[in-house]
PDB file of C-alpha atoms in Angstrom:
ATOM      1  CA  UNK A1470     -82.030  44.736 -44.445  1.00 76.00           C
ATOM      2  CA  UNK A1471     -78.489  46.442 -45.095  1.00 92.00           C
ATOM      3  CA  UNK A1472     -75.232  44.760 -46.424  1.00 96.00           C
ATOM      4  CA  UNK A1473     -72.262  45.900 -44.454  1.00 97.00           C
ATOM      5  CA  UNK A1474     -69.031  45.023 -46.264  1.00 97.00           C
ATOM      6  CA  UNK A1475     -65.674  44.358 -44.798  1.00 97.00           C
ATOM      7  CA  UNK A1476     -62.720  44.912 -47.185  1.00 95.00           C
ATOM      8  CA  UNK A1477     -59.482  46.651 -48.040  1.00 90.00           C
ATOM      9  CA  UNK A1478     -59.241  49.071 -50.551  1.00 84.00           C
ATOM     10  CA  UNK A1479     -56.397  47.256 -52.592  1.00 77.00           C
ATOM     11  CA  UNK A1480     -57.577  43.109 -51.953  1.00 81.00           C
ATOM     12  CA  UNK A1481     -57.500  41.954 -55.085  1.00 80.00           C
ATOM     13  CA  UNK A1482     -60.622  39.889 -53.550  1.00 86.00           C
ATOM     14  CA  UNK A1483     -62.651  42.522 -52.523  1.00 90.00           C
ATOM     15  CA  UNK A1484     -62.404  44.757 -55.491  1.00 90.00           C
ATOM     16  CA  UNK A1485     -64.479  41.202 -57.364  1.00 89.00           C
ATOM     17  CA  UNK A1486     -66.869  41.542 -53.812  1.00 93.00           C
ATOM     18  CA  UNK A1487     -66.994  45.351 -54.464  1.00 95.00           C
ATOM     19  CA  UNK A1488     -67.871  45.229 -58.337  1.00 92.00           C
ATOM     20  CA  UNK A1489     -70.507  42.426 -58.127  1.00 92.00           C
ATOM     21  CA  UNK A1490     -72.280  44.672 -55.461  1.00 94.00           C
ATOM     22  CA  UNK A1491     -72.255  47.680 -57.559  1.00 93.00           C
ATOM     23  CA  UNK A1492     -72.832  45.571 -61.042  1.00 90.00           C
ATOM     24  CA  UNK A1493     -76.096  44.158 -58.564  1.00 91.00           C
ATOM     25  CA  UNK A1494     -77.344  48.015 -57.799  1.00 91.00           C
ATOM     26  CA  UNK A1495     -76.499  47.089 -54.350  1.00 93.00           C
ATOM     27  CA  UNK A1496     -76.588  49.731 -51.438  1.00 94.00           C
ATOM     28  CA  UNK A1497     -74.325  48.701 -49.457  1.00 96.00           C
ATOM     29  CA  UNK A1498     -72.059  50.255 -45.713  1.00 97.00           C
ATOM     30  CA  UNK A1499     -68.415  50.094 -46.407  1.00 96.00           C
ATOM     31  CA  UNK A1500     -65.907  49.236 -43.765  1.00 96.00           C
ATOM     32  CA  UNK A1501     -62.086  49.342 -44.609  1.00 95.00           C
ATOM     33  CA  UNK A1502     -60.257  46.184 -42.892  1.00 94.00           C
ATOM     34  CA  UNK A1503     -56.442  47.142 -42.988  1.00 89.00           C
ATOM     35  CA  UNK A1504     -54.171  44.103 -43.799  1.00 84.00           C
ATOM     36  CA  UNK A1505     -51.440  46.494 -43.178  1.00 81.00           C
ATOM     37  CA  UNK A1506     -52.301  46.735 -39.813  1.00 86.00           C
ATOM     38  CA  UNK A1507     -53.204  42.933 -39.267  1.00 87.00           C
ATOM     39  CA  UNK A1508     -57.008  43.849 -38.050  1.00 92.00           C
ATOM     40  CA  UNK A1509     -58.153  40.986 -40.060  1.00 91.00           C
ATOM     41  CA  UNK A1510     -56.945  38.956 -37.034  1.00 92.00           C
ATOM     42  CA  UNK A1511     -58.178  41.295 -34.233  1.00 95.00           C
ATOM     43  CA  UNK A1512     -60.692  39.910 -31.883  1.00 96.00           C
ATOM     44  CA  UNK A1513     -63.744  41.760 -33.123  1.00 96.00           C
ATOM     45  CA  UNK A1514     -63.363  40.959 -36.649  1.00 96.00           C
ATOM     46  CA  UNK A1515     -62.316  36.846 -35.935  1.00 95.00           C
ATOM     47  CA  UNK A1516     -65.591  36.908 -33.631  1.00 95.00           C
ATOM     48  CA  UNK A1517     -67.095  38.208 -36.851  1.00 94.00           C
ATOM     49  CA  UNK A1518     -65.364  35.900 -39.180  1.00 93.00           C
ATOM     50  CA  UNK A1519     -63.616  32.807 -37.421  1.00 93.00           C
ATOM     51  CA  UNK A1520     -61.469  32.755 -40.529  1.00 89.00           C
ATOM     52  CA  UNK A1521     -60.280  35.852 -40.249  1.00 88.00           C
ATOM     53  CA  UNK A1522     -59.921  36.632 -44.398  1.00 88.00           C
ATOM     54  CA  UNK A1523     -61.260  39.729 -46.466  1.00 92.00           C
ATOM     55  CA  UNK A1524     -63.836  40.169 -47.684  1.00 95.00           C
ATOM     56  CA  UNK A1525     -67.110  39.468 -45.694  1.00 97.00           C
ATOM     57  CA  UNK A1526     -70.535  41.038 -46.195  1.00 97.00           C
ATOM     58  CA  UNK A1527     -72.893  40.716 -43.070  1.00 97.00           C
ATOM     59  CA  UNK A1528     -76.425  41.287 -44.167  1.00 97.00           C
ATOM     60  CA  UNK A1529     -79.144  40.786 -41.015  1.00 94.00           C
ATOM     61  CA  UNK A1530     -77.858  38.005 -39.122  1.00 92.00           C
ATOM     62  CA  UNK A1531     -75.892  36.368 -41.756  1.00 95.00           C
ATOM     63  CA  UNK A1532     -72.344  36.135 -42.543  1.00 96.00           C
ATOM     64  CA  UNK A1533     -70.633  35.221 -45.870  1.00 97.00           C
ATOM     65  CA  UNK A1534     -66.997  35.114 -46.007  1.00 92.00           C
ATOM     66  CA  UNK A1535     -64.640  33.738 -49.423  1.00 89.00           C
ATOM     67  CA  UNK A1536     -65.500  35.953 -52.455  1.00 89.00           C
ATOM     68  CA  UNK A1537     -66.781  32.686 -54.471  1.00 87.00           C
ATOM     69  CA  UNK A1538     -69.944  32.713 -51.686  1.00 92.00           C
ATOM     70  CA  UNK A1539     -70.431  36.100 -50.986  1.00 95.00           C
ATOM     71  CA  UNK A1540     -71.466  35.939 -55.144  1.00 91.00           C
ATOM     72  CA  UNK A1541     -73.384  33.327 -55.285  1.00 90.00           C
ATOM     73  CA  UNK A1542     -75.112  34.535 -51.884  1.00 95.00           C
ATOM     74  CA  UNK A1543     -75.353  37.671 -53.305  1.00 94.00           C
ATOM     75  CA  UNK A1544     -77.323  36.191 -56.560  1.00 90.00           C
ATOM     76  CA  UNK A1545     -79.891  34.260 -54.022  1.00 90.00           C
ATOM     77  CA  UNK A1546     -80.609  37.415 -51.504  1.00 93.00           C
ATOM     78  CA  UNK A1547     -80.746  39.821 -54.587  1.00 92.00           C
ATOM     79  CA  UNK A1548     -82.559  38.245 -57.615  1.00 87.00           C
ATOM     80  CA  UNK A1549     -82.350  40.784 -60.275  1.00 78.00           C
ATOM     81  CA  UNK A1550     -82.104  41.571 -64.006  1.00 71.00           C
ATOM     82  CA  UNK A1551     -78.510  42.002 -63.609  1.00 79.00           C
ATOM     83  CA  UNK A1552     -77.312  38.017 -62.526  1.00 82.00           C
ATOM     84  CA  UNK A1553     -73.925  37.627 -61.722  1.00 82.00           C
ATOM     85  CA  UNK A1554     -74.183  34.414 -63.422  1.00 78.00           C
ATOM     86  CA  UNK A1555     -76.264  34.464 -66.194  1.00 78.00           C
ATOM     87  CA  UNK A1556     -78.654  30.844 -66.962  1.00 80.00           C
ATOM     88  CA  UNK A1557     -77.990  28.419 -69.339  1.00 86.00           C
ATOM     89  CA  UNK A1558     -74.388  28.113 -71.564  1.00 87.00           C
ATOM     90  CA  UNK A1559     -73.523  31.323 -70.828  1.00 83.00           C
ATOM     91  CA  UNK A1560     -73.532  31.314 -67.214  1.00 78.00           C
ATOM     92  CA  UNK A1561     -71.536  27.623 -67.284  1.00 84.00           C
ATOM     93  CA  UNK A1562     -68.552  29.748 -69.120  1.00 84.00           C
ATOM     94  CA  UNK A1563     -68.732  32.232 -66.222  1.00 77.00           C
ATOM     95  CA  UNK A1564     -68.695  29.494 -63.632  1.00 77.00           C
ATOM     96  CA  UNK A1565     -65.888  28.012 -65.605  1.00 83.00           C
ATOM     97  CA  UNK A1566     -63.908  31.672 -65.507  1.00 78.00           C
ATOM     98  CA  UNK A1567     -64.826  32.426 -61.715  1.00 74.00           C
ATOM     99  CA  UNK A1568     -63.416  28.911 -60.606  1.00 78.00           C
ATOM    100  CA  UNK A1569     -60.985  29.800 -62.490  1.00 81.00           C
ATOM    101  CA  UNK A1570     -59.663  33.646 -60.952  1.00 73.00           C
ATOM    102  CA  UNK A1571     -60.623  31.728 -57.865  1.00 70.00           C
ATOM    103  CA  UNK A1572     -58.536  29.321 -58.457  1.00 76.00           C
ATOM    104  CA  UNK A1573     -55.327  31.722 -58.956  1.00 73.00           C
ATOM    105  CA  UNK A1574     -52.803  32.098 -55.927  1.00 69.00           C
ATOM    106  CA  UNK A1575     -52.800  35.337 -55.403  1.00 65.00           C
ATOM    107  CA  UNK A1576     -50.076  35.256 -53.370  1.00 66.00           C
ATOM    108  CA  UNK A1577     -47.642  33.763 -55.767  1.00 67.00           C
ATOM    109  CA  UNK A1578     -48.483  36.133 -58.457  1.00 68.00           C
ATOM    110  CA  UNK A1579     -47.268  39.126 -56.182  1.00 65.00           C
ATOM    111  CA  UNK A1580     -44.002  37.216 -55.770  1.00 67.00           C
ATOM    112  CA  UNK A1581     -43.850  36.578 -59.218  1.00 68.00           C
ATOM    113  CA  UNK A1582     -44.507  40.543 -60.033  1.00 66.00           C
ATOM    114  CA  UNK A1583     -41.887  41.639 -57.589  1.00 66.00           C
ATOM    115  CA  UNK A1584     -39.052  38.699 -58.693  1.00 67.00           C
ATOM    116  CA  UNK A1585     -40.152  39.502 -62.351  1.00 69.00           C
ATOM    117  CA  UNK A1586     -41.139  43.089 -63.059  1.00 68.00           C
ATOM    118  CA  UNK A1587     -40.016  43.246 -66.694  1.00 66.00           C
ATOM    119  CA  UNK A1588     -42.677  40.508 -67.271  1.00 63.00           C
ATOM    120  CA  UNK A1589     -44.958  42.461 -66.236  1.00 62.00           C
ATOM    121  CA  UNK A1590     -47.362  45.359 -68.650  1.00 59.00           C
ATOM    122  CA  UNK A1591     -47.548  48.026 -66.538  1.00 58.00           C
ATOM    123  CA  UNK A1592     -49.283  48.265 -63.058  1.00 57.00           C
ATOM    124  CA  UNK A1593     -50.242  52.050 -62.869  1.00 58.00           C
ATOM    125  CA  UNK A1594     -50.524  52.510 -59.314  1.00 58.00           C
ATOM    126  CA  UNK A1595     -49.560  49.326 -57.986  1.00 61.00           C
ATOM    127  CA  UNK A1596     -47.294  49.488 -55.345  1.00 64.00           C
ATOM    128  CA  UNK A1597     -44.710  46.882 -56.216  1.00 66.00           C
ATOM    129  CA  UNK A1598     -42.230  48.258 -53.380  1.00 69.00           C
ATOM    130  CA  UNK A1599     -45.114  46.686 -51.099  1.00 69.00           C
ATOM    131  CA  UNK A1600     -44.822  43.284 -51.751  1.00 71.00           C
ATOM    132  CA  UNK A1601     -41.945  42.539 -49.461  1.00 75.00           C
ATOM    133  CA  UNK A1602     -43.582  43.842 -46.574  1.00 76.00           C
ATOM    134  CA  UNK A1603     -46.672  42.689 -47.224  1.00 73.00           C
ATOM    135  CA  UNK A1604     -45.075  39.298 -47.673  1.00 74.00           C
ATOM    136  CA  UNK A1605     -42.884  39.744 -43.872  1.00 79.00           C
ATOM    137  CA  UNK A1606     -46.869  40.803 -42.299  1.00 78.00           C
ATOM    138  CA  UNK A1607     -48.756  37.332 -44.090  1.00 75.00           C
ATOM    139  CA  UNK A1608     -45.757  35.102 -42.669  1.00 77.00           C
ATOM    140  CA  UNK A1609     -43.821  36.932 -39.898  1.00 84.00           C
ATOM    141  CA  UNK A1610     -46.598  39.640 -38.444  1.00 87.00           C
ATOM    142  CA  UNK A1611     -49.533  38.161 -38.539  1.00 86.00           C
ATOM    143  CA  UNK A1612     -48.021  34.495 -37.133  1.00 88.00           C
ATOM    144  CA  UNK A1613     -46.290  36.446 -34.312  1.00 91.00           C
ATOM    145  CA  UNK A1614     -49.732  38.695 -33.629  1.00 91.00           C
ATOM    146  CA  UNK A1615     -52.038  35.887 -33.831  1.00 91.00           C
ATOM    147  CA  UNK A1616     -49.618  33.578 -31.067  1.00 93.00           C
ATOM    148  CA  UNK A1617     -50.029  36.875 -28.685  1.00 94.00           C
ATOM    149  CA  UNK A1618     -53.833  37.352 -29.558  1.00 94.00           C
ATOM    150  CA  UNK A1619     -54.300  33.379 -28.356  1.00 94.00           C
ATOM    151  CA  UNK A1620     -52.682  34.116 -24.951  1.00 95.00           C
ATOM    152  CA  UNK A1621     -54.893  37.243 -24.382  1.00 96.00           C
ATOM    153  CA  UNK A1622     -58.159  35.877 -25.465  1.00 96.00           C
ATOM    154  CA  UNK A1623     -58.662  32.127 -24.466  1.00 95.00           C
ATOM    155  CA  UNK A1624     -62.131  31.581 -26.205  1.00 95.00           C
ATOM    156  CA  UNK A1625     -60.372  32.688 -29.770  1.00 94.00           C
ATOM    157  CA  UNK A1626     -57.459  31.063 -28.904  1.00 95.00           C
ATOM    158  CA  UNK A1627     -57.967  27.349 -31.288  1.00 94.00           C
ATOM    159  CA  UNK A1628     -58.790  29.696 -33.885  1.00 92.00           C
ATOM    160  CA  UNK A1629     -55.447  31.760 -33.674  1.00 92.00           C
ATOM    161  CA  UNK A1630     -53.663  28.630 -33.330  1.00 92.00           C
ATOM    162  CA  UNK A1631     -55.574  27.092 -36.426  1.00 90.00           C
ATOM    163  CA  UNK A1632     -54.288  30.375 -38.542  1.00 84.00           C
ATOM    164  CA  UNK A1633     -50.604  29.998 -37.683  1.00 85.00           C
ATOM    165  CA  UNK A1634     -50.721  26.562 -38.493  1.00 85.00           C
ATOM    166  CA  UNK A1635     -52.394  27.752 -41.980  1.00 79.00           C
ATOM    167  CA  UNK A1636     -49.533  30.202 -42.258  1.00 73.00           C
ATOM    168  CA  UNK A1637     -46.843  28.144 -42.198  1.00 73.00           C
ATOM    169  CA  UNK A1638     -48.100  24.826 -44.326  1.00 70.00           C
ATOM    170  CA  UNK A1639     -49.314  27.504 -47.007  1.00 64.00           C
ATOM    171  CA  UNK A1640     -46.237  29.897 -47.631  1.00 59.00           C
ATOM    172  CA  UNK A1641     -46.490  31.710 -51.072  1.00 50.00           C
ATOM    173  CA  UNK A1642     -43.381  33.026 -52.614  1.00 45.00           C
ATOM    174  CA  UNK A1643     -39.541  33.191 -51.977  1.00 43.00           C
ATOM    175  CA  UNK A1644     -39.484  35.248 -48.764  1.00 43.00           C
ATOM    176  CA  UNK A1645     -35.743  35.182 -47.814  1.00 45.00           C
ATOM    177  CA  UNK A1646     -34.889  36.780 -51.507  1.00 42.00           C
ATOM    178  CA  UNK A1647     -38.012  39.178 -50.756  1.00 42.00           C
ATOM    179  CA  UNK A1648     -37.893  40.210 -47.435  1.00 41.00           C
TER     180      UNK A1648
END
């Protein structure tokens, strides 16, 4: 049975989805979601995955979605010498690190890197000029997309509702100083 994996090149979340299917020797069909281009909230993928968030394997008929799962589903389908975490004391303290990195706001630390760059070691590549549009897409785009997407499709149209709602009672960052 293959594993088809939704993600975007530079989610912080799929890189952890990408690296525990190559750590697993995983074959695995890769298919690029662009955030940039809201597709996360098109109809095919929310009819996909309701929640409409990268990444999301699909292998046979099942769908995992939040990179916490797709791990530990990934550990159950694809018992191996290689666990992702490991029995006994040692895989407690990589429980205790993945809640952890789970547990980070993502969100806020992009803020954070684009209010406070001399904080920050260097980010090779990492295009800190994106933040503030990435931040007007997550709370102006994507909001404004998602109300037209509920007009045009009636059966996904709770769901779009549910994710503006999400939107606004979950803002990350200072956006008027951003954007």
């Amino acid at each position: 049975m293959a594993v088809t994996l939704y993600h975007e090149d530079i989610s912080y979340y799929s890189q952890r989805a990408r690296l525990a299917l190559v750590e697993k020797g995983i074959q695995y069909e890769s298919k690029l979601v662009s955030v940039a281009k809201g597709e996360m909230i098109d109809p095919w993928f929310v009819r996909l995955n309701p929640e409409g968030r990268i990444p999301i394997i699909v292998h046979g008929d099942k769908v995992v979605n939040e990179t916490s799962k797709i791990l530990e589903y990934l550990d159950q389908a694809f018992p191996s010498e290689t666990p992702l975490n490991p029995p006994g004391d040692e895989g407690k303290k990589v429980q205790y690190f993945r809640d952890f990195v789970h547990s980070i706001a993502i969100g806020d630390v992009m803020a954070g890197i684009y209010h406070y760059p001399h904080l920050v070691p260097k980010l090779g590549n990492f295009p800190i000029n994106r933040i503030p549009s990435i931040i007007k897409l997550v709370h102006e785009d994507i909001p404004k997309k998602s109300a037209e997407l509920a007009e045009k499709h009636p059966d996904l149209k709770d769901i779009y509702l549910r994710k503006i709602k999400e939107k606004k009672e979950k803002a990350w960052g200072d956006r008027k100083s951003v954007v």
